Amino acid sequence: MRELRYREALREAMLEEMERDDRVFLMGEEVGHYQGAYKVSEGLLEKFGDRRVVDTPIAEAGFAGVGIGAAMVGLRPIIEFMTWNFSFVAFDQIISNAAKVYQMSAGAIAVPIVFRGPNGAAKQVASQHSHSCAPFYAHIPGLQVIQPSTPRDAKGLLKSAIRSNNPVVFLEGETLYGVKGEVPDQGEEELIPIGESRLARPGTDCTIVTWGRPYYTVMAASEKLAADGIECEVIDPRTLRPLDTSLMVKSLMKTNRCVIVHEHWPYGGPGAEIVDRLQREAFDYLDAPLERVTSLDVPMPYALNLEDKGLPKLSPTMEEGTLVAWTKKEGDQIEVDDLLAEVETDKATMEFRSFDRGVLLKILVSEGETLEPDVPVAIIGKAGEDISDLLAKVEAGATTAPAAETAPAKEAESATRAEPAMAEAEPAAPSAAEPGLRRDGERILSSPLVRQL
């Protein structure tokens, strides 16, 4: 086994299937020259050319329809939506055509197509871009719906989806692309069957069924509970249509309790379907009612504190992060919004970006170290600047940069920035004097989304 990131596992799956079968091609927004919105298709255009890696306009209904037509005449398209929120524009193509053609042609015309892309809430992208779309598509006969949690499942299931003769909705975790996990070594092909659940963690006291991003929250919570003598058994269904409940029933007959944890809204959906099946198939083994932990039944708020309350998560006392990788090194020139590092928490692997420009003078947290919110991780300042006093303050426990006016004017980078800025693991709370705004000298930094735009 080797370790790959979620995005790398997906890329490898597509690469291997495109090498194996010249009928397979990739089409979608920014999949080619931009290397994919989340860099999943990086390098594929260079290898296969623009006849098999096709950039499209922002016209989801159009290129979804082109893909369905191509599948009907014998090709095997992979259609990438930049986000599954945009798939709603192509709803009619997916539901009325992709899901129905095989039945309406009396089995004469198959539609071997994969629709894939990032799914679920990211970070402050508000209600229109935070949908967890599995319930919509799992409701439709004729579609297979897959939502992998780990890099290994992502690769093995995507390969199976590409080889399937059915239309497949493949939902990737938008905040999971940086997550690392074991996958088989190169040359060891693994096709994970569609419609088989997986035992993720053995236990005896309670069954937890989960998939997607909450999988990592559940696994972290299970380890915390184990320290208190409570052993949870975790089942990941992996495929939501067809849904395999055999492992869930077997586990429930042993533990006599079950909790379903998912990112969807509580009304209807796969979680409710699992509750219904388990209470019918294993009712006599239940020692307590089946429970669900879901997102709140509201459109996703934009405000970070409200968004945080809307998603399944651990309690604040169970939160910490691990700095998994630096993308910059000491001495590198840094610009505003440059990606500096990736921080893995119990909820997801998050991108950590710079809020200022300058030179990366000192890395304070090494890869693999655990950190908490508001802990300084790096110092950005002017090339050659003396940071010995600042380092002493950090070692003494300071967590914010000294005030700009305390430094000599000759060392100032600008009229508003004198001493180096310390990048923090989490943005500091706004002051009472400046409600709702984050200030950096005299520059007002707005939301992460606006900064990125």
Coordinates of C-alpha atoms in Angstrom, one line a residue:
M1 CA 0.0 0.0 0.0
R2 CA 1.0 3.6 -0.5
E3 CA -0.4 6.9 0.5
L4 CA -2.2 9.3 -1.9
R5 CA -4.4 12.3 -1.5
Y6 CA -8.1 12.0 -2.4
R7 CA -7.6 14.1 -5.6
E8 CA -4.6 12.1 -6.6
A9 CA -6.5 8.8 -6.3
L10 CA -9.3 10.2 -8.5
R11 CA -6.8 11.4 -11.1
E12 CA -5.1 8.0 -11.1
A13 CA -8.4 6.2 -11.6
M14 CA -9.3 8.4 -14.7
L15 CA -5.7 8.1 -16.0
E16 CA -5.7 4.3 -15.8
E17 CA -9.2 3.9 -17.3
M18 CA -8.4 6.3 -20.2
E19 CA -5.2 4.3 -20.9
R20 CA -7.2 1.1 -20.8
D21 CA -10.1 2.1 -23.0
D22 CA -9.9 4.8 -25.7
R23 CA -13.7 5.2 -25.6
V24 CA -13.3 7.0 -22.2
F25 CA -13.0 10.8 -22.3
L26 CA -13.3 13.7 -19.8
M27 CA -15.4 16.8 -20.5
G28 CA -16.3 19.7 -18.3
E29 CA -15.5 23.2 -17.1
E30 CA -11.7 23.9 -16.7
V31 CA -10.8 20.2 -16.9
G32 CA -8.1 20.8 -19.5
H33 CA -5.9 23.9 -19.7
Y34 CA -6.7 24.9 -16.1
Q35 CA -6.0 21.3 -14.9
G36 CA -9.4 21.1 -13.1
A37 CA -11.0 23.5 -10.6
Y38 CA -9.6 21.3 -7.8
K39 CA -6.6 20.0 -9.9
V40 CA -8.1 16.5 -10.1
S41 CA -7.5 16.4 -13.9
E42 CA -4.0 17.8 -13.7
G43 CA -1.7 16.4 -16.5
L44 CA -4.5 14.6 -18.4
L45 CA -4.7 17.2 -21.2
E46 CA -1.0 16.9 -21.8
K47 CA -1.2 13.1 -22.0
F48 CA -4.4 12.6 -23.9
G49 CA -4.9 15.8 -25.9
D50 CA -7.9 18.0 -26.4
R51 CA -10.0 15.3 -28.2
R52 CA -10.2 13.3 -24.9
V53 CA -9.9 16.1 -22.4
V54 CA -12.5 18.7 -23.5
D55 CA -12.9 22.1 -21.9
T56 CA -16.5 23.4 -22.1
P57 CA -18.3 26.7 -21.7
I58 CA -20.3 27.3 -18.6
A59 CA -23.3 25.5 -20.0
E60 CA -24.0 22.4 -17.8
A61 CA -27.2 21.4 -19.6
G62 CA -25.4 21.5 -22.9
F63 CA -22.3 19.5 -22.1
A64 CA -24.3 17.0 -19.9
G65 CA -26.5 16.4 -23.0
V66 CA -23.5 16.0 -25.3
G67 CA -22.1 13.4 -22.9
I68 CA -25.4 11.5 -22.7
G69 CA -25.5 11.4 -26.5
A70 CA -22.0 10.2 -26.7
A71 CA -22.7 7.4 -24.2
M72 CA -25.8 6.4 -26.3
V73 CA -23.6 5.7 -29.3
G74 CA -20.9 3.7 -27.5
L75 CA -18.4 6.1 -25.8
R76 CA -17.8 6.3 -22.1
P77 CA -17.9 10.0 -21.0
I78 CA -16.8 11.3 -17.7
I79 CA -18.7 14.6 -17.2
E80 CA -17.2 16.9 -14.5
F81 CA -19.3 19.6 -12.9
M82 CA -17.2 22.3 -11.3
T83 CA -19.5 21.7 -8.3
W84 CA -22.6 19.6 -8.0
N85 CA -24.5 22.7 -7.2
F86 CA -24.2 23.6 -10.9
S87 CA -25.7 20.2 -11.9
F88 CA -29.2 21.6 -11.2
V89 CA -28.9 23.4 -14.5
A90 CA -28.6 19.9 -16.1
F91 CA -31.2 18.3 -13.9
D92 CA -33.5 17.5 -16.9
Q93 CA -30.7 15.9 -18.9
I94 CA -29.6 13.7 -16.0
I95 CA -33.1 12.7 -14.8
S96 CA -35.2 12.7 -17.9
N97 CA -32.6 11.3 -20.3
A98 CA -29.6 9.6 -18.6
A99 CA -31.7 7.8 -16.1
K100 CA -34.6 6.9 -18.5
V101 CA -33.2 6.0 -21.9
Y102 CA -32.3 2.4 -21.1
Q103 CA -35.9 1.7 -19.8
M104 CA -37.6 3.7 -22.6
S105 CA -35.6 1.9 -25.3
A106 CA -36.6 -1.5 -23.8
G107 CA -32.9 -2.2 -22.9
A108 CA -31.7 -1.5 -26.4
I109 CA -29.6 1.6 -25.6
A110 CA -27.4 1.8 -22.5
V111 CA -26.0 5.1 -21.1
P112 CA -22.5 4.3 -19.7
I113 CA -21.7 7.8 -18.3
V114 CA -20.2 9.1 -15.1
F115 CA -21.2 12.5 -13.8
R116 CA -18.6 13.6 -11.1
G117 CA -17.4 16.6 -9.2
P118 CA -17.2 18.2 -5.7
N119 CA -20.3 17.9 -3.5
G120 CA -21.4 19.4 -0.1
A121 CA -20.5 22.4 1.9
A122 CA -17.1 24.0 1.6
K123 CA -16.2 27.1 3.6
Q124 CA -18.4 30.2 3.4
V125 CA -19.8 29.6 0.0
A126 CA -23.4 30.3 1.3
S127 CA -26.6 28.5 0.6
Q128 CA -26.6 28.3 -3.2
H129 CA -23.2 26.5 -3.3
S130 CA -23.4 24.3 -0.2
H131 CA -25.9 21.6 -1.3
S132 CA -25.2 18.0 -0.4
C133 CA -26.8 16.5 -3.5
A134 CA -27.1 12.8 -2.8
P135 CA -30.7 12.8 -1.7
F136 CA -31.8 14.4 -5.0
Y137 CA -30.2 11.8 -7.2
A138 CA -30.6 8.8 -4.9
H139 CA -34.3 9.3 -5.3
I140 CA -34.2 8.5 -9.0
P141 CA -34.5 5.0 -10.4
G142 CA -32.1 4.4 -13.2
L143 CA -29.1 6.2 -11.5
Q144 CA -26.3 4.7 -9.4
V145 CA -25.2 7.1 -6.7
I146 CA -21.7 6.8 -5.1
Q147 CA -20.2 9.0 -2.4
P148 CA -16.7 7.8 -1.4
S149 CA -15.2 8.9 1.9
T150 CA -11.6 7.7 1.5
P151 CA -8.9 7.9 -1.2
R152 CA -9.0 4.1 -1.6
D153 CA -12.7 4.0 -2.1
A154 CA -12.6 7.1 -4.4
K155 CA -10.2 5.3 -6.8
G156 CA -11.7 1.9 -6.7
L157 CA -15.3 3.1 -7.0
L158 CA -14.5 5.6 -9.8
K159 CA -12.9 2.8 -11.8
S160 CA -15.9 0.7 -11.3
A161 CA -18.2 3.6 -12.2
I162 CA -16.4 4.2 -15.5
R163 CA -16.8 0.6 -16.4
S164 CA -20.4 0.5 -15.4
N165 CA -23.0 0.3 -18.2
N166 CA -25.3 2.5 -16.1
P167 CA -25.3 6.3 -15.5
V168 CA -23.5 7.0 -12.3
V169 CA -23.6 10.1 -10.1
F170 CA -20.2 10.3 -8.4
L171 CA -20.2 12.7 -5.5
E172 CA -16.7 13.8 -4.3
G173 CA -16.2 15.6 -1.0
E174 CA -15.4 19.2 -1.7
T175 CA -13.3 19.5 1.4
L176 CA -11.8 16.0 1.1
Y177 CA -9.5 16.5 -1.9
G178 CA -6.4 17.0 0.3
V179 CA -7.1 14.1 2.6
K180 CA -4.5 11.4 2.5
G181 CA -5.1 7.6 2.7
E182 CA -3.9 4.2 1.7
V183 CA -4.4 3.0 -1.9
P184 CA -3.1 -0.1 -3.6
D185 CA 0.4 0.1 -5.1
Q186 CA 0.7 0.9 -8.8
G187 CA 0.1 -2.2 -10.9
E188 CA -2.3 -3.6 -8.3
E189 CA -5.7 -2.9 -9.7
E190 CA -8.6 -2.8 -7.3
L191 CA -12.2 -2.5 -8.5
I192 CA -14.5 -1.9 -5.6
P193 CA -18.0 -3.3 -6.4
I194 CA -20.8 -0.7 -6.7
G195 CA -23.4 -1.5 -4.0
E196 CA -21.2 -2.9 -1.2
S197 CA -20.8 -1.2 2.2
R198 CA -17.6 -1.4 4.2
L199 CA -16.8 -2.1 7.8
A200 CA -14.6 0.9 8.7
R201 CA -14.1 0.3 12.4
P202 CA -15.1 -2.8 14.5
G203 CA -17.0 -2.3 17.8
T204 CA -19.5 -3.8 20.2
D205 CA -21.5 -1.0 21.8
C206 CA -23.1 1.1 19.1
T207 CA -23.3 1.0 15.3
I208 CA -22.7 4.3 13.4
V209 CA -23.5 4.5 9.7
T210 CA -21.8 7.4 8.0
W211 CA -20.4 8.5 4.6
G212 CA -18.6 11.5 3.0
R213 CA -17.1 14.3 5.1
P214 CA -18.8 13.3 8.4
Y215 CA -17.0 9.9 8.1
Y216 CA -13.9 11.6 9.5
T217 CA -15.9 13.3 12.3
V218 CA -17.3 9.9 13.3
M219 CA -14.0 8.2 13.2
A220 CA -12.5 10.8 15.5
A221 CA -15.4 10.7 17.8
S222 CA -15.2 6.9 18.0
E223 CA -11.6 7.1 19.1
K224 CA -12.6 9.6 21.8
L225 CA -15.4 7.3 23.0
A226 CA -13.1 4.3 23.0
A227 CA -11.0 6.1 25.7
D228 CA -14.2 6.1 27.8
G229 CA -14.8 2.3 27.2
I230 CA -17.4 2.8 24.5
E231 CA -16.6 0.9 21.3
C232 CA -18.5 2.1 18.2
E233 CA -18.7 0.0 15.0
V234 CA -18.6 2.2 12.0
I235 CA -20.2 1.2 8.6
D236 CA -19.6 3.3 5.5
P237 CA -22.2 2.4 2.8
R238 CA -20.1 4.0 0.0
T239 CA -22.9 3.6 -2.5
L240 CA -26.3 5.2 -1.7
R241 CA -28.1 3.7 -4.7
P242 CA -28.0 0.7 -4.7
L243 CA -27.9 0.7 -0.9
D244 CA -26.4 -2.3 0.9
T245 CA -27.7 -2.7 4.4
S246 CA -26.5 -6.2 5.1
L247 CA -23.5 -5.1 7.1
M248 CA -25.6 -2.5 9.0
V249 CA -28.2 -5.2 10.0
K250 CA -25.5 -7.6 11.0
S251 CA -23.8 -4.9 13.1
L252 CA -27.1 -3.8 14.7
M253 CA -27.9 -7.3 15.8
K254 CA -24.6 -7.2 17.7
T255 CA -24.6 -3.7 19.2
N256 CA -28.4 -3.2 19.5
R257 CA -28.0 0.6 18.9
C258 CA -27.5 2.6 15.8
V259 CA -26.8 6.3 14.9
I260 CA -26.8 7.5 11.2
V261 CA -24.6 10.6 10.6
H262 CA -24.6 12.5 7.3
E263 CA -24.3 16.0 5.9
H264 CA -27.7 16.1 4.2
W265 CA -30.8 17.8 5.5
P266 CA -32.9 15.6 7.8
Y267 CA -36.1 15.6 5.8
G268 CA -36.1 12.4 3.6
G269 CA -33.0 11.2 1.9
P270 CA -30.6 8.2 2.4
G271 CA -30.5 8.6 6.2
A272 CA -34.3 8.2 6.4
E273 CA -34.2 5.3 4.0
I274 CA -31.6 3.5 6.2
V275 CA -33.7 4.1 9.4
D276 CA -36.7 2.6 7.6
R277 CA -34.8 -0.5 6.4
L278 CA -33.1 -1.1 9.7
Q279 CA -36.2 -0.8 11.8
R280 CA -38.0 -3.3 9.5
E281 CA -35.2 -5.8 9.2
A282 CA -33.8 -5.7 12.8
F283 CA -36.5 -4.2 15.0
D284 CA -36.4 -7.0 17.6
Y285 CA -32.7 -6.3 18.2
L286 CA -33.1 -2.6 19.0
D287 CA -32.5 -1.6 22.6
A288 CA -33.0 2.1 21.8
P289 CA -34.6 4.2 19.0
L290 CA -32.6 4.7 15.8
E291 CA -31.1 8.2 15.8
R292 CA -29.9 10.6 13.1
V293 CA -27.3 13.3 13.2
T294 CA -27.6 15.6 10.2
S295 CA -27.1 19.1 9.0
L296 CA -29.7 21.6 10.3
D297 CA -32.9 21.9 8.2
V298 CA -32.1 25.3 6.9
P299 CA -30.3 26.8 3.9
M300 CA -26.6 27.0 4.6
P301 CA -25.7 30.4 6.2
Y302 CA -22.8 32.4 4.9
A303 CA -21.6 33.6 8.3
L304 CA -18.8 31.3 9.4
N305 CA -20.1 30.9 13.0
L306 CA -23.6 30.0 11.7
E307 CA -22.2 27.7 9.0
D308 CA -20.2 25.9 11.7
K309 CA -23.4 25.3 13.7
G310 CA -25.2 23.9 10.7
L311 CA -23.0 20.9 10.0
P312 CA -22.4 17.7 12.0
K313 CA -19.2 18.2 14.1
L314 CA -17.4 17.3 17.2
S315 CA -17.8 19.5 20.3
P316 CA -15.2 22.3 20.7
T317 CA -13.3 20.3 23.3
M318 CA -12.6 17.6 20.7
E319 CA -11.2 19.9 17.9
E320 CA -7.6 20.2 16.8
G321 CA -5.7 20.3 13.6
T322 CA -2.6 18.8 12.1
L323 CA -0.4 20.7 9.7
V324 CA 0.0 18.0 7.1
A325 CA 2.0 19.8 4.3
W326 CA 3.7 23.2 3.6
T327 CA 3.4 24.3 0.0
K328 CA 5.9 27.1 0.5
K329 CA 9.4 27.1 2.1
E330 CA 11.3 29.7 4.0
G331 CA 12.6 32.4 1.8
D332 CA 9.8 32.2 -0.7
Q333 CA 8.0 35.4 -1.9
I334 CA 4.4 35.3 -0.7
E335 CA 1.4 37.2 -2.2
V336 CA -2.0 37.8 -0.7
D337 CA -4.1 34.6 -0.8
D338 CA -1.2 32.3 -1.7
L339 CA -1.7 28.7 -0.5
L340 CA 0.8 28.2 2.3
A341 CA -0.1 24.9 3.8
E342 CA -2.8 22.3 4.4
V343 CA -4.3 21.7 7.8
E344 CA -6.2 18.5 8.6
T345 CA -8.9 18.7 11.2
D346 CA -11.5 16.3 12.4
K347 CA -13.9 17.8 9.8
A348 CA -11.7 18.1 6.7
T349 CA -8.4 19.0 5.2
M350 CA -8.4 22.8 4.8
E351 CA -6.3 25.1 2.7
F352 CA -4.4 27.7 4.7
R353 CA -3.8 30.9 2.8
S354 CA -1.8 34.0 3.4
F355 CA -3.5 37.2 4.4
D356 CA -0.5 39.4 3.6
R357 CA 2.4 39.7 1.1
G358 CA 6.1 39.5 1.8
V359 CA 8.8 36.9 2.3
L360 CA 8.2 33.7 4.3
L361 CA 10.8 34.4 7.0
K362 CA 10.2 31.6 9.5
I363 CA 8.0 28.4 9.7
L364 CA 6.9 28.0 13.3
V365 CA 5.0 24.7 13.0
S366 CA 6.5 21.7 11.3
E367 CA 4.6 19.2 9.1
G368 CA 2.9 16.6 11.3
E369 CA 2.6 18.8 14.4
T370 CA -0.7 19.3 16.0
L371 CA -2.0 22.9 16.4
E372 CA -5.1 24.7 17.8
P373 CA -7.0 27.7 16.5
D374 CA -5.1 31.0 16.8
V375 CA -1.7 29.4 17.1
P376 CA 0.9 31.3 14.9
V377 CA 2.3 29.0 12.3
A378 CA 4.6 31.3 10.2
I379 CA 6.1 34.8 10.0
I380 CA 5.8 36.8 6.8
G381 CA 7.8 40.0 6.6
K382 CA 10.5 41.9 4.7
A383 CA 13.6 40.1 3.2
G384 CA 16.5 40.3 5.7
E385 CA 14.4 41.7 8.5
D386 CA 15.5 40.9 12.1
I387 CA 12.8 38.8 13.7
S388 CA 14.7 37.7 16.9
D389 CA 12.5 39.8 19.2
L390 CA 9.4 38.6 17.5
L391 CA 10.5 34.9 17.9
A392 CA 11.2 35.5 21.6
K393 CA 7.6 36.8 22.0
V394 CA 6.2 33.8 20.1
E395 CA 8.2 31.4 22.3
A396 CA 6.9 33.3 25.4
G397 CA 3.3 32.5 24.3
A398 CA 2.3 35.5 22.2
T399 CA -0.3 34.6 19.5
T400 CA -0.7 37.9 17.6
A401 CA 1.7 40.2 15.9
P402 CA 3.0 43.3 17.8
A403 CA 1.4 46.5 16.9
A404 CA 2.8 48.2 13.8
E405 CA 3.7 51.4 15.5
T406 CA 6.1 49.8 17.9
A407 CA 8.7 49.2 15.1
P408 CA 11.1 51.7 13.8
A409 CA 9.8 53.5 10.7
K410 CA 12.9 52.6 8.7
E411 CA 12.0 48.9 8.8
A412 CA 8.4 49.4 7.7
E413 CA 7.3 47.5 4.6
S414 CA 4.6 50.2 4.0
A415 CA 2.9 53.0 5.8
T416 CA 0.6 50.4 7.5
R417 CA 2.9 47.4 8.0
A418 CA 6.1 47.8 10.1
E419 CA 6.9 44.4 11.8
P420 CA 6.4 41.0 10.1
A421 CA 2.9 39.6 10.2
M422 CA 2.3 36.2 11.8
A423 CA 0.0 33.9 9.8
E424 CA -2.5 32.3 12.1
A425 CA -4.2 28.9 11.9
E426 CA -7.6 30.5 12.2
P427 CA -8.7 34.1 11.6
A428 CA -8.9 36.1 14.9
A429 CA -12.3 37.3 15.9
P430 CA -13.2 40.9 14.9
S431 CA -12.8 43.5 17.5
A432 CA -15.7 45.2 19.1
A433 CA -14.8 48.5 17.5
E434 CA -14.9 46.9 14.1
P435 CA -17.8 44.5 14.0
G436 CA -17.9 42.2 11.1
L437 CA -14.6 43.4 9.5
R438 CA -11.1 42.0 9.6
R439 CA -8.4 44.6 9.5
D440 CA -4.8 44.2 8.4
G441 CA -3.2 47.6 8.9
E442 CA -5.5 49.9 6.8
R443 CA -6.6 47.2 4.4
I444 CA -10.0 45.6 5.0
L445 CA -10.0 41.9 4.1
S446 CA -13.4 40.6 3.1
S447 CA -14.7 37.0 2.9
P448 CA -12.5 34.1 1.8
L449 CA -14.6 33.8 -1.4
V450 CA -14.2 37.5 -2.3
R451 CA -10.5 37.3 -1.6
Q452 CA -10.1 34.3 -3.9
L453 CA -12.1 36.0 -6.7

